[in-house]
Each structure stands twice: as C-alpha cells, then as structure tokens.
PDB file of C-alpha atoms in Angstrom:
ATOM      1  CA  MET A   1      -7.191  -9.143  19.390  1.00 40.00           C
ATOM      2  CA  ARG A   2      -9.447  -6.490  17.898  1.00 41.00           C
ATOM      3  CA  GLN A   3     -10.980  -6.935  14.465  1.00 40.00           C
ATOM      4  CA  ARG A   4     -12.849  -4.409  12.376  1.00 40.00           C
ATOM      5  CA  PRO A   5     -15.623  -6.412  10.662  1.00 33.00           C
ATOM      6  CA  THR A   6     -16.187  -4.152   7.698  1.00 36.00           C
ATOM      7  CA  VAL A   7     -14.172  -1.399   6.082  1.00 36.00           C
ATOM      8  CA  ASP A   8     -14.370   0.690   2.941  1.00 42.00           C
ATOM      9  CA  THR A   9     -11.907  -0.615   0.365  1.00 51.00           C
ATOM     10  CA  TRP A  10     -10.684   2.933  -0.308  1.00 55.00           C
ATOM     11  CA  LEU A  11      -9.709   5.155   2.628  1.00 63.00           C
ATOM     12  CA  THR A  12      -8.380   8.696   2.981  1.00 69.00           C
ATOM     13  CA  PHE A  13      -6.023   9.655   5.807  1.00 79.00           C
ATOM     14  CA  GLY A  14      -4.104  12.736   4.674  1.00 85.00           C
ATOM     15  CA  LEU A  15      -1.021  13.740   6.662  1.00 91.00           C
ATOM     16  CA  THR A  16      -1.222  11.811   9.937  1.00 93.00           C
ATOM     17  CA  CYS A  17       0.930  10.203  12.597  1.00 95.00           C
ATOM     18  CA  TRP A  18      -0.316   7.842  15.270  1.00 94.00           C
ATOM     19  CA  SER A  19       0.915   5.138  17.618  1.00 95.00           C
ATOM     20  CA  GLY A  20      -0.898   2.283  19.316  1.00 95.00           C
ATOM     21  CA  GLU A  21      -2.290  -1.211  18.818  1.00 95.00           C
ATOM     22  CA  PRO A  22      -2.925  -2.352  15.221  1.00 94.00           C
ATOM     23  CA  VAL A  23      -6.384  -3.465  14.097  1.00 88.00           C
ATOM     24  CA  LEU A  24      -7.248  -6.407  11.850  1.00 86.00           C
ATOM     25  CA  PHE A  25      -9.300  -5.644   8.751  1.00 77.00           C
ATOM     26  CA  SER A  26     -11.633  -8.234   7.278  1.00 74.00           C
ATOM     27  CA  THR A  27     -10.793  -7.242   3.700  1.00 75.00           C
ATOM     28  CA  PHE A  28      -8.037  -5.673   1.663  1.00 77.00           C
ATOM     29  CA  HIS A  29      -8.045  -1.900   1.818  1.00 78.00           C
ATOM     30  CA  ARG A  30      -6.262   0.911   0.013  1.00 78.00           C
ATOM     31  CA  HIS A  31      -5.480   4.557   0.579  1.00 83.00           C
ATOM     32  CA  GLN A  32      -3.880   7.250  -1.531  1.00 78.00           C
ATOM     33  CA  GLU A  33      -1.122   8.157   0.925  1.00 88.00           C
ATOM     34  CA  VAL A  34       2.379   6.741   1.268  1.00 92.00           C
ATOM     35  CA  GLU A  35       2.701   4.922   4.588  1.00 95.00           C
ATOM     36  CA  LEU A  36       5.750   4.617   6.843  1.00 96.00           C
ATOM     37  CA  LEU A  37       5.163   1.916   9.451  1.00 95.00           C
ATOM     38  CA  MET A  38       7.346   0.774  12.333  1.00 94.00           C
ATOM     39  CA  VAL A  39       6.714  -2.176  14.641  1.00 93.00           C
ATOM     40  CA  ASP A  40       7.704  -1.149  18.168  1.00 92.00           C
ATOM     41  CA  THR A  41       6.878  -4.366  20.038  1.00 92.00           C
ATOM     42  CA  GLY A  42       5.506  -7.711  18.871  1.00 94.00           C
ATOM     43  CA  GLY A  43       5.077  -8.484  15.187  1.00 94.00           C
ATOM     44  CA  LEU A  44       2.736  -8.257  12.201  1.00 94.00           C
ATOM     45  CA  ASP A  45       1.869 -10.464   9.230  1.00 92.00           C
ATOM     46  CA  TYR A  46       0.734  -8.626   6.114  1.00 88.00           C
ATOM     47  CA  LEU A  47      -0.401  -9.466   2.638  1.00 83.00           C
ATOM     48  CA  MET A  48       0.862  -6.659   0.408  1.00 82.00           C
ATOM     49  CA  GLY A  49      -0.888  -7.574  -2.807  1.00 72.00           C
ATOM     50  CA  ALA A  50       0.689 -10.951  -3.574  1.00 65.00           C
ATOM     51  CA  LEU A  51       3.540 -10.404  -1.110  1.00 73.00           C
ATOM     52  CA  PRO A  52       3.386 -12.093   2.314  1.00 82.00           C
ATOM     53  CA  LEU A  53       5.399  -9.959   4.700  1.00 88.00           C
ATOM     54  CA  ARG A  54       6.480 -10.485   8.305  1.00 91.00           C
ATOM     55  CA  LEU A  55       7.501  -7.391  10.264  1.00 92.00           C
ATOM     56  CA  GLY A  56       9.266  -7.861  13.593  1.00 91.00           C
ATOM     57  CA  PRO A  57      10.277  -5.371  16.310  1.00 90.00           C
ATOM     58  CA  GLY A  58      12.115  -2.318  15.025  1.00 87.00           C
ATOM     59  CA  ARG A  59      11.380  -3.098  11.385  1.00 87.00           C
ATOM     60  CA  LEU A  60      10.499  -0.074   9.268  1.00 91.00           C
ATOM     61  CA  ALA A  61       8.391  -0.489   6.114  1.00 93.00           C
ATOM     62  CA  LEU A  62       7.539   2.106   3.470  1.00 95.00           C
ATOM     63  CA  PHE A  63       4.841   1.517   0.850  1.00 92.00           C
ATOM     64  CA  TRP A  64       2.180   3.252  -1.212  1.00 87.00           C
ATOM     65  CA  GLY A  65      -1.264   2.537   0.189  1.00 86.00           C
ATOM     66  CA  ALA A  66      -2.860   2.307  -3.271  1.00 78.00           C
ATOM     67  CA  MET A  67      -1.515  -1.242  -3.410  1.00 77.00           C
ATOM     68  CA  PRO A  68      -4.227  -3.491  -1.889  1.00 76.00           C
ATOM     69  CA  HIS A  69      -2.957  -4.649   1.502  1.00 85.00           C
ATOM     70  CA  LYS A  70      -4.332  -6.548   4.445  1.00 85.00           C
ATOM     71  CA  LEU A  71      -3.140  -7.194   7.990  1.00 89.00           C
ATOM     72  CA  ILE A  72      -3.682 -10.924   8.584  1.00 87.00           C
ATOM     73  CA  GLY A  73      -1.876 -11.568  11.864  1.00 91.00           C
ATOM     74  CA  ILE A  74      -0.952  -9.645  15.019  1.00 95.00           C
ATOM     75  CA  ASP A  75       1.314 -11.002  17.760  1.00 95.00           C
ATOM     76  CA  PRO A  76       0.074 -10.448  21.338  1.00 95.00           C
ATOM     77  CA  GLY A  77       1.198  -7.127  22.771  1.00 95.00           C
ATOM     78  CA  THR A  78       2.049  -5.578  19.405  1.00 96.00           C
ATOM     79  CA  THR A  79       2.342  -1.799  19.171  1.00 96.00           C
ATOM     80  CA  ILE A  80       3.164   0.186  16.053  1.00 96.00           C
ATOM     81  CA  HIS A  81       3.924   3.696  14.825  1.00 96.00           C
ATOM     82  CA  VAL A  82       2.469   4.949  11.526  1.00 96.00           C
ATOM     83  CA  VAL A  83       2.937   8.053   9.395  1.00 96.00           C
ATOM     84  CA  THR A  84       0.859   8.673   6.266  1.00 95.00           C
ATOM     85  CA  VAL A  85       2.031  11.290   3.769  1.00 93.00           C
ATOM     86  CA  PRO A  86      -0.074  12.514   0.813  1.00 87.00           C
ATOM     87  CA  LEU A  87       1.331  11.244  -2.469  1.00 84.00           C
ATOM     88  CA  ALA A  88       1.788  14.775  -3.852  1.00 80.00           C
ATOM     89  CA  ARG A  89       4.035  15.745  -0.933  1.00 85.00           C
ATOM     90  CA  PHE A  90       5.993  12.488  -1.181  1.00 88.00           C
ATOM     91  CA  LEU A  91       6.670  12.986  -4.899  1.00 82.00           C
ATOM     92  CA  GLN A  92       7.667  16.612  -4.353  1.00 82.00           C
ATOM     93  CA  TRP A  93      10.502  15.549  -2.048  1.00 86.00           C
ATOM     94  CA  ARG A  94      12.418  14.025  -5.021  1.00 81.00           C
ATOM     95  CA  LEU A  95      13.998  11.378  -2.841  1.00 85.00           C
ATOM     96  CA  PRO A  96      17.318   9.807  -3.910  1.00 79.00           C
ATOM     97  CA  SER A  97      18.248   6.372  -5.211  1.00 65.00           C
ATOM     98  CA  GLY A  98      14.966   5.866  -7.015  1.00 80.00           C
ATOM     99  CA  LEU A  99      13.101   5.448  -3.722  1.00 86.00           C
ATOM    100  CA  ALA A 100       9.935   7.168  -4.924  1.00 84.00           C
ATOM    101  CA  LYS A 101      10.002   5.209  -8.172  1.00 79.00           C
ATOM    102  CA  ARG A 102      10.242   1.899  -6.297  1.00 82.00           C
ATOM    103  CA  VAL A 103       7.448   2.794  -3.897  1.00 85.00           C
ATOM    104  CA  VAL A 104       5.042   4.039  -6.567  1.00 79.00           C
ATOM    105  CA  ALA A 105       5.838   0.942  -8.650  1.00 74.00           C
ATOM    106  CA  GLY A 106       4.464  -1.207  -5.822  1.00 76.00           C
ATOM    107  CA  SER A 107       7.545  -2.255  -3.865  1.00 83.00           C
ATOM    108  CA  VAL A 108       7.680  -2.369  -0.077  1.00 90.00           C
ATOM    109  CA  VAL A 109      10.944  -0.771   1.062  1.00 91.00           C
ATOM    110  CA  LEU A 110      12.376  -2.071   4.350  1.00 90.00           C
ATOM    111  CA  ASP A 111      15.238  -0.899   6.486  1.00 86.00           C
ATOM    112  CA  ARG A 112      18.068  -3.372   7.061  1.00 65.00           C
ATOM    113  CA  GLY A 113      18.385  -3.563  10.832  1.00 60.00           C
ATOM    114  CA  ASP A 114      17.072  -2.658  14.262  1.00 60.00           C
ATOM    115  CA  ASP A 115      19.880  -0.426  15.510  1.00 69.00           C
ATOM    116  CA  ARG A 116      17.616   2.635  15.276  1.00 77.00           C
ATOM    117  CA  ILE A 117      14.622   1.345  17.295  1.00 80.00           C
ATOM    118  CA  ALA A 118      14.882   3.836  20.163  1.00 84.00           C
ATOM    119  CA  ARG A 119      15.655   6.800  17.907  1.00 89.00           C
ATOM    120  CA  ASP A 120      12.871   5.970  15.448  1.00 91.00           C
ATOM    121  CA  ALA A 121      10.329   5.451  18.240  1.00 91.00           C
ATOM    122  CA  ALA A 122      11.268   8.844  19.712  1.00 93.00           C
ATOM    123  CA  SER A 123      10.995  10.446  16.267  1.00 95.00           C
ATOM    124  CA  PHE A 124       7.490   9.079  15.705  1.00 96.00           C
ATOM    125  CA  SER A 125       6.490  10.462  19.113  1.00 95.00           C
ATOM    126  CA  ASP A 126       7.831  13.905  18.193  1.00 96.00           C
ATOM    127  CA  TRP A 127       6.118  13.849  14.781  1.00 96.00           C
ATOM    128  CA  ARG A 128       2.799  12.853  16.337  1.00 95.00           C
ATOM    129  CA  GLN A 129       2.920  15.739  18.799  1.00 96.00           C
ATOM    130  CA  ASP A 130       4.109  18.266  16.214  1.00 96.00           C
ATOM    131  CA  LEU A 131       1.454  17.366  13.622  1.00 94.00           C
ATOM    132  CA  ALA A 132      -1.282  17.452  16.281  1.00 94.00           C
ATOM    133  CA  SER A 133      -0.160  20.822  17.643  1.00 94.00           C
ATOM    134  CA  GLY A 134      -1.772  22.948  14.941  1.00 89.00           C
ATOM    135  CA  ASP A 135       1.412  25.030  14.870  1.00 93.00           C
ATOM    136  CA  GLY A 136       2.533  25.572  11.270  1.00 91.00           C
ATOM    137  CA  GLN A 137       6.217  25.761  12.133  1.00 94.00           C
ATOM    138  CA  ARG A 138       6.111  22.543  14.155  1.00 94.00           C
ATOM    139  CA  CYS A 139       4.247  20.775  11.335  1.00 93.00           C
ATOM    140  CA  GLU A 140       6.850  21.891   8.795  1.00 93.00           C
ATOM    141  CA  LEU A 141       9.618  20.740  11.126  1.00 95.00           C
ATOM    142  CA  ALA A 142       7.977  17.314  11.393  1.00 95.00           C
ATOM    143  CA  LEU A 143       7.741  17.093   7.595  1.00 94.00           C
ATOM    144  CA  LEU A 144      11.409  18.002   7.217  1.00 95.00           C
ATOM    145  CA  GLU A 145      12.362  15.290   9.708  1.00 96.00           C
ATOM    146  CA  ILE A 146      10.147  12.693   7.998  1.00 96.00           C
ATOM    147  CA  GLU A 147      11.732  13.586   4.662  1.00 95.00           C
ATOM    148  CA  ALA A 148      15.195  13.249   6.204  1.00 94.00           C
ATOM    149  CA  ARG A 149      14.308   9.811   7.619  1.00 94.00           C
ATOM    150  CA  LEU A 150      13.148   8.669   4.187  1.00 94.00           C
ATOM    151  CA  ARG A 151      16.368   9.948   2.638  1.00 92.00           C
ATOM    152  CA  ARG A 152      18.284   7.836   5.131  1.00 89.00           C
ATOM    153  CA  LEU A 153      16.044   4.877   4.293  1.00 89.00           C
ATOM    154  CA  ALA A 154      16.841   5.406   0.598  1.00 88.00           C
ATOM    155  CA  MET A 155      20.521   4.853   1.400  1.00 84.00           C
ATOM    156  CA  VAL A 156      20.091   1.508   3.166  1.00 78.00           C
ATOM    157  CA  GLY A 157      16.604   0.221   2.340  1.00 68.00           C
ATOM    158  CA  ILE A 158      15.836  -2.961   0.444  1.00 68.00           C
ATOM    159  CA  ALA A 159      12.831  -3.341  -1.850  1.00 58.00           C
ATOM    160  CA  ARG A 160      10.670  -6.439  -1.533  1.00 57.00           C
ATOM    161  CA  ARG A 161       8.261  -7.857  -4.088  1.00 50.00           C
ATOM    162  CA  ARG A 162       8.501 -11.553  -3.219  1.00 41.00           C
ATOM    163  CA  GLY A 163       9.662 -13.592  -0.266  1.00 40.00           C
ATOM    164  CA  ARG A 164       9.467 -12.909   3.440  1.00 41.00           C
ATOM    165  CA  ASP A 165      11.116 -10.519   5.827  1.00 42.00           C
ATOM    166  CA  ASP A 166      11.821 -12.456   8.996  1.00 43.00           C
ATOM    167  CA  GLY A 167      11.214 -16.046   7.926  1.00 41.00           C
ATOM    168  CA  GLY A 168       8.594 -18.248   9.504  1.00 43.00           C
ATOM    169  CA  ASP A 169       5.129 -18.732   8.130  1.00 44.00           C
ATOM    170  CA  VAL A 170       2.004 -16.692   7.676  1.00 45.00           C
ATOM    171  CA  PRO A 171      -1.261 -17.770   9.288  1.00 46.00           C
ATOM    172  CA  GLY A 172      -3.230 -20.269   7.205  1.00 48.00           C
ATOM    173  CA  ARG A 173      -0.356 -20.871   4.796  1.00 48.00           C
ATOM    174  CA  ALA A 174      -2.102 -23.774   3.035  1.00 51.00           C
ATOM    175  CA  ARG A 175      -4.934 -21.437   2.075  1.00 56.00           C
ATOM    176  CA  VAL A 176      -2.735 -18.414   1.364  1.00 63.00           C
ATOM    177  CA  ALA A 177      -0.348 -20.131  -1.101  1.00 75.00           C
ATOM    178  CA  PRO A 178      -2.880 -20.563  -3.965  1.00 85.00           C
ATOM    179  CA  VAL A 179      -4.196 -17.072  -3.261  1.00 81.00           C
ATOM    180  CA  GLU A 180      -0.641 -15.767  -3.708  1.00 77.00           C
ATOM    181  CA  ARG A 181      -0.499 -17.488  -7.105  1.00 85.00           C
ATOM    182  CA  MET A 182      -3.784 -15.876  -8.098  1.00 88.00           C
ATOM    183  CA  MET A 183      -2.575 -12.452  -6.941  1.00 82.00           C
ATOM    184  CA  SER A 184       0.710 -12.856  -8.794  1.00 80.00           C
ATOM    185  CA  PHE A 185      -1.149 -13.772 -11.977  1.00 88.00           C
ATOM    186  CA  VAL A 186      -3.358 -10.686 -11.659  1.00 87.00           C
ATOM    187  CA  SER A 187      -0.291  -8.517 -11.042  1.00 79.00           C
ATOM    188  CA  GLU A 188       1.457  -9.823 -14.151  1.00 83.00           C
ATOM    189  CA  HIS A 189      -1.568  -9.899 -16.470  1.00 88.00           C
ATOM    190  CA  CYS A 190      -3.909  -7.154 -15.277  1.00 84.00           C
ATOM    191  CA  ALA A 191      -3.439  -5.295 -18.578  1.00 85.00           C
ATOM    192  CA  ASP A 192      -4.662  -8.360 -20.489  1.00 89.00           C
ATOM    193  CA  ASN A 193      -8.245  -9.448 -21.056  1.00 88.00           C
ATOM    194  CA  ILE A 194      -8.409 -11.750 -18.033  1.00 92.00           C
ATOM    195  CA  GLY A 195     -11.292 -12.915 -15.887  1.00 92.00           C
ATOM    196  CA  VAL A 196     -11.975 -15.177 -12.933  1.00 94.00           C
ATOM    197  CA  THR A 197     -11.575 -18.352 -15.022  1.00 95.00           C
ATOM    198  CA  ASP A 198      -8.097 -17.321 -16.195  1.00 95.00           C
ATOM    199  CA  VAL A 199      -6.978 -16.484 -12.658  1.00 94.00           C
ATOM    200  CA  ALA A 200      -8.322 -19.773 -11.291  1.00 94.00           C
ATOM    201  CA  ARG A 201      -6.557 -21.731 -14.031  1.00 94.00           C
ATOM    202  CA  ALA A 202      -3.246 -20.109 -13.046  1.00 92.00           C
ATOM    203  CA  ALA A 203      -3.672 -21.604  -9.560  1.00 92.00           C
ATOM    204  CA  ASP A 204      -4.896 -24.997 -10.871  1.00 93.00           C
ATOM    205  CA  LEU A 205      -8.274 -24.495  -9.211  1.00 94.00           C
ATOM    206  CA  HIS A 206     -11.890 -24.716 -10.298  1.00 95.00           C
ATOM    207  CA  PRO A 207     -13.268 -21.170 -10.808  1.00 94.00           C
ATOM    208  CA  ASP A 208     -16.002 -21.605  -8.189  1.00 94.00           C
ATOM    209  CA  TYR A 209     -13.570 -22.923  -5.585  1.00 94.00           C
ATOM    210  CA  ALA A 210     -10.981 -20.271  -6.489  1.00 93.00           C
ATOM    211  CA  SER A 211     -13.541 -17.496  -6.054  1.00 92.00           C
ATOM    212  CA  ALA A 212     -14.739 -18.850  -2.712  1.00 91.00           C
ATOM    213  CA  LEU A 213     -11.178 -19.355  -1.416  1.00 88.00           C
ATOM    214  CA  PHE A 214     -10.069 -15.904  -2.528  1.00 86.00           C
ATOM    215  CA  ARG A 215     -13.038 -14.244  -0.834  1.00 83.00           C
ATOM    216  CA  ARG A 216     -12.548 -16.291   2.359  1.00 79.00           C
ATOM    217  CA  VAL A 217      -8.856 -15.370   2.654  1.00 72.00           C
ATOM    218  CA  CYS A 218      -8.983 -11.816   1.311  1.00 71.00           C
ATOM    219  CA  GLY A 219     -12.502 -10.637   2.083  1.00 70.00           C
ATOM    220  CA  ILE A 220     -13.003  -9.440  -1.492  1.00 76.00           C
ATOM    221  CA  GLY A 221     -14.151 -11.090  -4.718  1.00 85.00           C
ATOM    222  CA  LEU A 222     -11.714 -11.964  -7.489  1.00 88.00           C
ATOM    223  CA  ALA A 223     -13.374  -9.694 -10.050  1.00 88.00           C
ATOM    224  CA  ALA A 224     -13.270  -6.769  -7.620  1.00 85.00           C
ATOM    225  CA  TYR A 225      -9.600  -7.471  -6.866  1.00 84.00           C
ATOM    226  CA  ILE A 226      -8.742  -7.446 -10.585  1.00 88.00           C
ATOM    227  CA  ALA A 227     -10.488  -4.075 -10.920  1.00 87.00           C
ATOM    228  CA  GLN A 228      -8.677  -2.677  -7.873  1.00 81.00           C
ATOM    229  CA  HIS A 229      -5.316  -3.825  -9.195  1.00 83.00           C
ATOM    230  CA  ARG A 230      -5.983  -2.197 -12.566  1.00 89.00           C
ATOM    231  CA  ILE A 231      -6.969   1.041 -10.848  1.00 87.00           C
ATOM    232  CA  ALA A 232      -3.789   1.013  -8.724  1.00 82.00           C
ATOM    233  CA  HIS A 233      -1.755   0.565 -11.919  1.00 85.00           C
ATOM    234  CA  ALA A 234      -3.666   3.450 -13.519  1.00 90.00           C
ATOM    235  CA  GLN A 235      -2.951   5.656 -10.510  1.00 85.00           C
ATOM    236  CA  ARG A 236       0.775   4.973 -10.833  1.00 82.00           C
ATOM    237  CA  LEU A 237       0.699   5.979 -14.502  1.00 88.00           C
ATOM    238  CA  LEU A 238      -1.407   9.072 -13.818  1.00 90.00           C
ATOM    239  CA  ALA A 239       0.959  10.182 -11.058  1.00 83.00           C
ATOM    240  CA  THR A 240       4.285   9.492 -12.743  1.00 82.00           C
ATOM    241  CA  THR A 241       3.848   9.686 -16.538  1.00 87.00           C
ATOM    242  CA  PRO A 242       2.481  12.179 -19.091  1.00 91.00           C
ATOM    243  CA  MET A 243       0.436   9.451 -20.818  1.00 94.00           C
ATOM    244  CA  LYS A 244      -3.010  10.435 -22.058  1.00 95.00           C
ATOM    245  CA  VAL A 245      -5.878   9.157 -19.939  1.00 95.00           C
ATOM    246  CA  ILE A 246      -7.318   7.141 -22.822  1.00 95.00           C
ATOM    247  CA  ASP A 247      -3.955   5.423 -23.347  1.00 95.00           C
ATOM    248  CA  ILE A 248      -3.742   4.645 -19.631  1.00 94.00           C
ATOM    249  CA  ALA A 249      -7.214   3.102 -19.758  1.00 95.00           C
ATOM    250  CA  PHE A 250      -6.177   0.589 -22.414  1.00 93.00           C
ATOM    251  CA  ALA A 251      -2.729   0.034 -20.864  1.00 92.00           C
ATOM    252  CA  CYS A 252      -4.464  -1.044 -17.652  1.00 91.00           C
ATOM    253  CA  GLY A 253      -6.755  -3.600 -19.254  1.00 91.00           C
ATOM    254  CA  PHE A 254      -9.953  -1.591 -19.637  1.00 92.00           C
ATOM    255  CA  GLY A 255     -11.766  -2.220 -22.894  1.00 88.00           C
ATOM    256  CA  SER A 256     -13.173   1.293 -23.192  1.00 92.00           C
ATOM    257  CA  ALA A 257     -12.670   4.779 -21.819  1.00 92.00           C
ATOM    258  CA  SER A 258     -16.211   4.857 -20.426  1.00 94.00           C
ATOM    259  CA  ARG A 259     -15.619   1.660 -18.459  1.00 93.00           C
ATOM    260  CA  PHE A 260     -12.335   3.032 -17.105  1.00 94.00           C
ATOM    261  CA  TYR A 261     -13.938   6.311 -16.020  1.00 94.00           C
ATOM    262  CA  ALA A 262     -16.823   4.508 -14.323  1.00 94.00           C
ATOM    263  CA  VAL A 263     -14.599   2.093 -12.376  1.00 91.00           C
ATOM    264  CA  PHE A 264     -12.058   4.785 -11.477  1.00 92.00           C
ATOM    265  CA  ARG A 265     -14.739   7.115 -10.130  1.00 91.00           C
ATOM    266  CA  ARG A 266     -16.368   4.255  -8.211  1.00 87.00           C
ATOM    267  CA  GLU A 267     -13.087   3.144  -6.622  1.00 82.00           C
ATOM    268  CA  CYS A 268     -11.462   6.551  -6.053  1.00 82.00           C
ATOM    269  CA  GLY A 269     -14.376   8.936  -5.691  1.00 83.00           C
ATOM    270  CA  GLN A 270     -13.023  11.254  -8.385  1.00 88.00           C
ATOM    271  CA  SER A 271     -12.209  11.308 -12.089  1.00 94.00           C
ATOM    272  CA  PRO A 272      -8.779  10.305 -13.458  1.00 94.00           C
ATOM    273  CA  HIS A 273      -8.142  13.937 -14.459  1.00 93.00           C
ATOM    274  CA  ARG A 274      -8.936  15.193 -10.958  1.00 91.00           C
ATOM    275  CA  PHE A 275      -6.705  12.518  -9.417  1.00 88.00           C
ATOM    276  CA  ARG A 276      -3.801  13.523 -11.674  1.00 89.00           C
ATOM    277  CA  ALA A 277      -4.270  17.202 -10.844  1.00 87.00           C
ATOM    278  CA  THR A 278      -4.339  16.405  -7.122  1.00 81.00           C
ATOM    279  CA  VAL A 279      -1.148  14.349  -6.992  1.00 78.00           C
ATOM    280  CA  GLN A 280       0.799  16.642  -9.321  1.00 72.00           C
ATOM    281  CA  ARG A 281      -0.218  19.864  -7.546  1.00 66.00           C
ATOM    282  CA  PRO A 282       2.540  21.197  -5.258  1.00 58.00           C
ATOM    283  CA  PRO A 283       1.444  20.824  -1.619  1.00 56.00           C
ATOM    284  CA  ALA A 284       0.523  24.016   0.211  1.00 54.00           C
TER     285      ALA A 284
END
C-alpha cells in the first residue's frame, strides 16, 4: 500500500479525470474542485470531515473538496476513477433537486446501487481520453456527459452527513470515535469563539491528550483544523450568497476582518474577493 508522507493541505487540480490505484495521505487535505469518485474494485475508508465513510465496488460519491477529507484505509487491489470539476463550472450547471446546494453545504452524495458499474467505468474511461486529447469539441462532449451523469445522480442520490455507507468498521475505530466527536463539535460551533479546550471538553478528554490524539489520527493540529473548517464555511458563503465579506468573516467565527483575510489568504492563496470572483465567473 502506497502512502504519501506529506502533502499540502490545500491542493489545486482543475478539470481532470484519472483512473488507477488510490494513495494514502498522512493528513487531511482540501481542494477547490467538486470531486466525483467511483470505486471500481476493492474498497476505501474515508473521513469526510466528521463523517466516516465506506465505499465499496461500484459506489459513486460526489463531494466538494473544500471539506477536509482523508483516505484512511485501502483494500488490497483497489482501483478507482476520479473526476474533478472546478466549482464555477459545477455551479453553472444549475443541477436539479438541490444537488449543488447539498454538495456545497458539505454533504457527500452517493448513488443507491451498483447496477451501473460497467457503464460508469466505461464513461470514466471516455472522459479521461477526451479531456486528455486537447480537442476542444471532445472536451466539451466530456463535460456534457459528466453534467448528464450528475443530473442522473440528482434523481437517485442520497446525501450523507452521518453514519456509514456499507456497514463494518473503520480502521482504528477506538481512536477515531473521539476524533469524530471533536470534528462534530467543530462543525456545529465553528462560528462560536471556541478553542482547543472547548473541543477537548466536548469529547471528555484532557486538552493535551485530545490534541495529541487528533494529530495522530488526522495528521493536523486541532487549532489548524478549526481554522480550515471556518475557511471552508466562508468559501461556501462566498460562493453561494451575496453576503458582504466582513459579515462572512464574523459569521464564520473570526474576531476581525484582518484575521479573516490573513487566514483566508494563507489557506487559499488568494483573497476572499478574488475567490468569490473566480467561482462566480462563468467558465470559458
């Protein structure tokens, strides 16, 4: 099993499609694109924020990469297919049944069955070849087909925020359970004036032990995770509401505009205004 020892917490992929063996990351990571992932063979165990998620063969999952996520387990022989779509393009599609709203709000949307395994695998193969061709018409065709697949997913998909997909247990469950409680507390209270002590108390742990456990399981410190969660919430508001940036700063738990700007630029590599302009600009 391959493992990537270090990784930037914020990645940029753009419009991509690839297939192959998944790679373990040592820490949570995030990216601005919406990700459509299918397990072809084997299985994966994820932590999607506070959500433990098991994906078996044929399972299709759609989520926004700005939500901190981490691959924590890979079955032997696992292969996957992945498409990443820039958020601006995804929002422009105006998908039905509130699909975009659920995804940007942090839900993982799953398909209901495995009756489309062969067709979906063939589609990913076509999309990969079309997007790599450099031919504008083939790229547009791939985008139309990806949009159509998401529209079909909107008709049958189920949104997950808690619970598991295929049952069973995630690796190291005894360690993961209190971390889930800490993540859930951060998710529910990130707009409040909370710190490491408050998060540890929610899991009935000493702050020092809570911090060490969280870093051991997640590969990131508690304070950094709180900041990342607040930034992800700010990105959702910037992308989907007309709220003023200063109001978003306070709504996401930042005590001042200057602090918000500094953390946002550090985490995202751009200002909140530039991020909003990027995701609301119609794709070329």
